[in-house]
Short mmCIF file of C-alpha atoms in Angstrom, two decimals:
data_model
loop_
_atom_site.label_atom_id
_atom_site.label_comp_id
_atom_site.label_asym_id
_atom_site.label_seq_id
_atom_site.Cartn_x
_atom_site.Cartn_y
_atom_site.Cartn_z
CA MET A 585 -0.42 -23.80 -24.03
CA HIS A 586 1.69 -23.82 -20.98
CA PRO A 587 0.01 -26.50 -18.42
CA THR A 588 -0.10 -23.96 -15.33
CA LEU A 589 -1.85 -21.20 -17.84
CA SER A 590 -4.26 -23.95 -18.74
CA THR A 591 -5.05 -24.92 -15.18
CA VAL A 592 -5.48 -21.16 -14.27
CA ARG A 593 -7.73 -20.69 -17.10
CA THR A 594 -9.81 -23.79 -16.11
CA GLN A 595 -10.14 -22.49 -12.43
CA GLN A 596 -11.35 -19.05 -13.69
CA LYS A 597 -13.69 -20.50 -16.06
CA LEU A 598 -14.90 -22.86 -13.25
CA ILE A 599 -15.40 -19.69 -10.74
CA GLN A 600 -17.21 -17.78 -13.56
CA THR A 601 -19.56 -20.76 -13.86
CA GLN A 602 -20.08 -21.06 -9.99
CA ARG A 603 -20.69 -17.19 -9.91
CA ASN A 604 -23.33 -17.34 -12.85
CA ASN A 605 -25.17 -20.47 -11.34
CA ASN A 606 -25.22 -18.61 -7.81
CA ASP A 607 -29.02 -18.16 -7.13
CA CYS A 608 -28.49 -15.87 -4.26
CA TYR A 609 -26.07 -13.57 -6.39
CA ARG A 610 -29.13 -13.33 -8.86
CA ILE A 611 -31.81 -12.87 -6.31
CA PHE A 612 -29.62 -9.96 -4.81
CA ASN A 613 -29.47 -8.45 -8.22
CA LEU A 614 -33.22 -8.80 -8.71
CA LEU A 615 -33.73 -6.93 -5.45
CA THR A 616 -31.39 -4.19 -6.27
CA SER A 617 -32.70 -3.57 -9.70
CA ASP A 618 -34.15 -0.59 -11.23
CA ASP A 619 -37.89 -2.00 -10.65
CA LEU A 620 -37.47 -2.83 -7.04
CA LEU A 621 -34.75 -0.87 -5.41
CA ASP A 622 -36.47 2.02 -4.31
CA LYS A 623 -39.31 -0.16 -3.09
CA VAL A 624 -36.76 -2.39 -1.13
CA GLU A 625 -35.03 0.71 0.37
CA GLU A 626 -38.06 2.17 1.74
CA GLN A 627 -38.98 -1.09 3.52
CA LEU A 628 -35.33 -1.45 5.15
CA PRO A 629 -35.27 -1.13 8.93
CA GLU A 630 -32.66 0.95 10.72
CA HIS A 631 -29.37 -1.17 10.49
CA ARG A 632 -25.85 -1.07 10.74
CA GLU A 633 -23.39 -2.09 8.04
CA ARG A 634 -22.97 -5.75 9.12
CA LEU A 635 -21.78 -8.89 7.32
CA PHE A 636 -25.23 -9.64 6.34
CA PRO A 637 -27.03 -6.34 5.79
CA PRO A 638 -31.04 -6.63 5.17
CA THR A 639 -31.26 -6.76 1.51
CA GLU A 640 -28.40 -9.44 1.38
CA THR A 641 -30.03 -11.46 4.25
CA LEU A 642 -33.41 -11.18 2.40
CA ALA A 643 -31.75 -12.50 -0.77
CA MET A 644 -30.16 -15.43 1.26
CA PHE A 645 -33.51 -16.16 2.92
CA ILE A 646 -35.48 -16.27 -0.53
CA THR A 647 -32.75 -18.45 -2.25
CA GLN A 648 -32.80 -20.63 0.97
CA ALA A 649 -36.55 -21.40 0.74
CA LEU A 650 -36.44 -21.96 -3.03
CA SER A 651 -33.31 -24.41 -2.89
CA ALA A 652 -33.37 -28.09 -2.80
CA ASP A 653 -30.93 -27.96 0.27
CA ARG A 654 -32.76 -25.70 2.45
CA SER A 655 -30.09 -25.82 5.44
CA CYS A 656 -28.64 -22.48 6.62
CA GLN A 657 -24.98 -23.86 6.24
CA ASN A 658 -25.81 -24.28 2.38
CA ILE A 659 -26.82 -20.83 2.04
CA VAL A 660 -24.02 -19.57 4.01
CA ASN A 661 -21.30 -21.35 2.01
CA GLN A 662 -22.90 -19.61 -1.05
CA ALA A 663 -22.46 -16.36 0.45
CA ALA A 664 -19.08 -16.95 1.39
CA MET A 665 -17.95 -18.35 -2.00
CA GLN A 666 -19.58 -15.17 -3.60
CA ARG A 667 -17.44 -12.84 -1.47
CA LEU A 668 -14.25 -14.45 -2.66
CA ILE A 669 -15.46 -14.61 -6.12
CA SER A 670 -16.11 -10.91 -6.13
CA GLY A 671 -12.71 -10.03 -4.60
CA LEU A 672 -14.02 -9.34 -1.18
CA SER A 673 -12.44 -10.51 2.19
CA SER A 674 -13.33 -14.05 3.22
CA CYS A 675 -15.68 -14.72 6.10
CA SER A 676 -16.44 -17.44 8.29
CA THR A 677 -19.12 -20.16 7.19
CA ARG A 678 -20.73 -20.45 10.77
CA THR A 679 -24.21 -19.98 10.46
CA GLY A 680 -24.90 -18.06 13.54
CA GLY A 681 -24.39 -14.33 12.03
CA TYR A 682 -26.82 -15.35 9.31
CA CYS A 683 -29.62 -16.75 11.53
CA ARG A 684 -29.45 -13.66 13.89
CA ALA A 685 -29.49 -11.45 10.61
CA ARG A 686 -32.55 -13.34 9.60
CA THR A 687 -34.44 -12.77 12.67
CA ARG A 688 -34.01 -9.02 12.11
CA LEU A 689 -35.99 -8.93 8.81
CA ARG A 690 -39.38 -7.46 9.41
CA LEU A 691 -42.38 -9.54 8.50
CA SER A 692 -43.82 -6.26 7.19
CA MET A 693 -40.92 -5.78 5.02
CA ILE A 694 -40.99 -9.36 3.49
CA LYS A 695 -44.91 -9.05 2.89
CA ASN A 696 -44.78 -5.54 1.35
CA ILE A 697 -42.11 -6.37 -1.16
CA SER A 698 -43.86 -9.60 -2.00
CA GLN A 699 -47.22 -7.94 -2.70
CA TYR A 700 -45.35 -5.37 -4.84
CA VAL A 701 -43.62 -7.60 -6.88
CA SER A 702 -46.92 -9.49 -7.41
CA GLU A 703 -48.73 -6.47 -8.54
CA LEU A 704 -45.51 -5.64 -10.77
CA ILE A 705 -45.91 -9.01 -12.37
CA ASN A 706 -49.63 -8.51 -12.89
CA ASP A 707 -49.18 -4.87 -14.31
CA LEU A 708 -46.76 -6.27 -16.95
CA THR A 709 -48.98 -9.29 -17.93
CA PRO A 710 -50.02 -8.83 -21.56
CA ASP A 711 -53.81 -8.36 -21.90
CA LEU A 712 -53.97 -11.30 -24.58
CA TRP A 713 -53.59 -13.48 -21.61
CA GLN A 714 -56.76 -12.25 -19.86
CA TRP A 715 -60.28 -13.97 -20.08
CA LYS A 716 -62.53 -11.82 -21.99
CA GLY A 717 -60.61 -8.75 -21.00
CA ARG A 718 -60.72 -9.39 -17.27
CA ASP A 719 -58.09 -10.79 -14.98
CA VAL A 720 -59.44 -13.85 -13.15
CA GLN A 721 -58.63 -14.30 -9.76
CA LEU A 722 -58.48 -17.75 -8.00
CA VAL A 723 -59.20 -17.98 -4.29
CA ASP A 724 -57.88 -21.27 -2.68
CA GLY A 725 -57.01 -22.44 0.56
CA THR A 726 -54.51 -24.85 2.40
CA THR A 727 -53.22 -25.77 5.59
CA VAL A 728 -49.60 -25.97 6.97
CA THR A 729 -48.01 -27.52 10.27
CA MET A 730 -45.07 -25.55 12.06
CA PRO A 731 -42.52 -26.33 14.56
CA ASP A 732 -43.67 -27.49 17.78
CA THR A 733 -42.66 -24.41 20.13
CA ALA A 734 -44.67 -22.92 22.89
CA ASN A 735 -45.36 -19.79 20.73
CA ASN A 736 -46.63 -21.70 18.06
CA GLN A 737 -48.93 -23.79 20.05
CA ARG A 738 -50.21 -20.62 21.68
CA ALA A 739 -50.68 -18.82 18.40
CA TYR A 740 -52.01 -21.79 16.27
CA PRO A 741 -53.18 -24.73 18.50
CA GLN A 742 -52.88 -28.17 17.33
CA GLN A 743 -56.09 -29.99 15.89
CA ARG A 744 -58.62 -30.98 18.71
CA GLY A 745 -58.27 -34.66 17.76
CA GLN A 746 -54.63 -34.89 18.77
CA LYS A 747 -53.64 -35.32 22.29
CA PRO A 748 -51.49 -32.51 23.65
CA GLY A 749 -47.99 -33.07 23.11
CA LEU A 750 -48.46 -35.26 20.24
CA GLY A 751 -49.33 -32.92 17.44
CA PHE A 752 -48.09 -29.93 15.52
CA PRO A 753 -49.33 -26.31 15.67
CA ILE A 754 -51.37 -25.90 12.35
CA CYS A 755 -52.52 -22.63 10.71
CA ARG A 756 -54.80 -21.98 7.57
CA ILE A 757 -53.91 -20.09 4.75
CA VAL A 758 -56.07 -18.49 2.03
CA GLY A 759 -54.87 -16.78 -0.99
CA ILE A 760 -55.66 -14.90 -4.30
CA THR A 761 -53.75 -15.81 -7.56
CA SER A 762 -53.86 -14.34 -10.79
CA LEU A 763 -54.84 -16.85 -13.31
CA SER A 764 -53.41 -14.59 -16.11
CA SER A 765 -50.04 -14.10 -14.45
CA GLY A 766 -49.58 -16.77 -11.62
CA ALA A 767 -48.77 -14.22 -9.34
CA LEU A 768 -50.05 -14.63 -5.64
CA LEU A 769 -51.64 -11.22 -5.07
CA ASN A 770 -52.63 -11.75 -1.44
CA ALA A 771 -52.94 -13.99 1.28
CA ALA A 772 -54.41 -14.24 4.73
CA VAL A 773 -53.08 -16.70 7.73
CA GLY A 774 -55.31 -17.80 10.32
CA LEU A 775 -56.32 -20.34 12.95
CA PHE A 776 -57.15 -23.88 11.56
CA ASN A 777 -60.29 -23.97 13.45
CA GLY A 778 -62.42 -21.98 16.12
CA LYS A 779 -63.68 -18.43 15.67
CA GLY A 780 -62.10 -16.92 12.42
CA GLY A 781 -60.69 -20.41 11.34
CA ASP A 782 -62.48 -20.91 8.29
CA GLU A 783 -61.72 -19.92 4.60
CA GLN A 784 -64.47 -17.38 4.13
CA THR A 785 -63.52 -15.51 7.23
CA LEU A 786 -60.03 -15.36 6.04
CA LEU A 787 -60.87 -14.26 2.31
CA ARG A 788 -63.03 -11.32 3.73
CA SER A 789 -59.99 -9.82 5.33
CA LEU A 790 -58.17 -9.61 2.02
CA GLN A 791 -58.28 -6.60 -0.56
CA PHE A 792 -59.12 -7.39 -4.06
CA LEU A 793 -57.53 -5.45 -6.93
CA GLY A 794 -60.12 -2.99 -8.70
CA THR A 795 -63.35 -3.83 -10.17
CA GLN A 796 -62.28 -5.49 -13.53
CA TYR A 797 -61.98 -8.84 -11.94
CA LEU A 798 -63.61 -12.19 -11.72
CA ILE A 799 -63.08 -14.44 -8.39
CA ALA A 800 -63.34 -18.12 -9.00
CA GLN A 801 -63.14 -20.16 -5.51
CA ASN A 802 -63.50 -23.77 -4.54
CA SER A 803 -66.59 -24.39 -2.56
#
């Protein structure tokens, strides 16, 4: 085989491998699949056709959150490479455009799509995986710290035992997970302490799915 042809084929194979391993590309295909396309489109905000439209931005954001390298630079590099592989024009690998596009994603859009996916997973779970014909829902809580910004401090004050300026904003999260499917069905976020800052209060704010369910909770 001619060495030049061999090199070209090797490069083509490498590009195809990179495309197949591009998590952002796979997530985008999932969001635009038959099962999700209508739901995603009804949640889209009004937008202009930009370099990073909402659906692509959401796919990048999900990939970024799941990646070992969660930097904005890494996900923008992935997107830029995917454009070239797909035969589109090249784009800048600066992160500013993506970061601005990410701020335009509505929280309600992300939440509604997440809940829809969870319900879809649960509906497709075989009955054999259930416990005595019932879907057991597990309730558990945790806490997370957030970047130390003025807005976060106002909404989610740091722990009382810490001196001002020496701690991070902290919030409490309570979630409902299906034992059968492992899907997170619903979650609530609230204060770490003070009024409404306990798991029972957050749990009461959540909607349970039907009557054929058993609830298991740590106490």
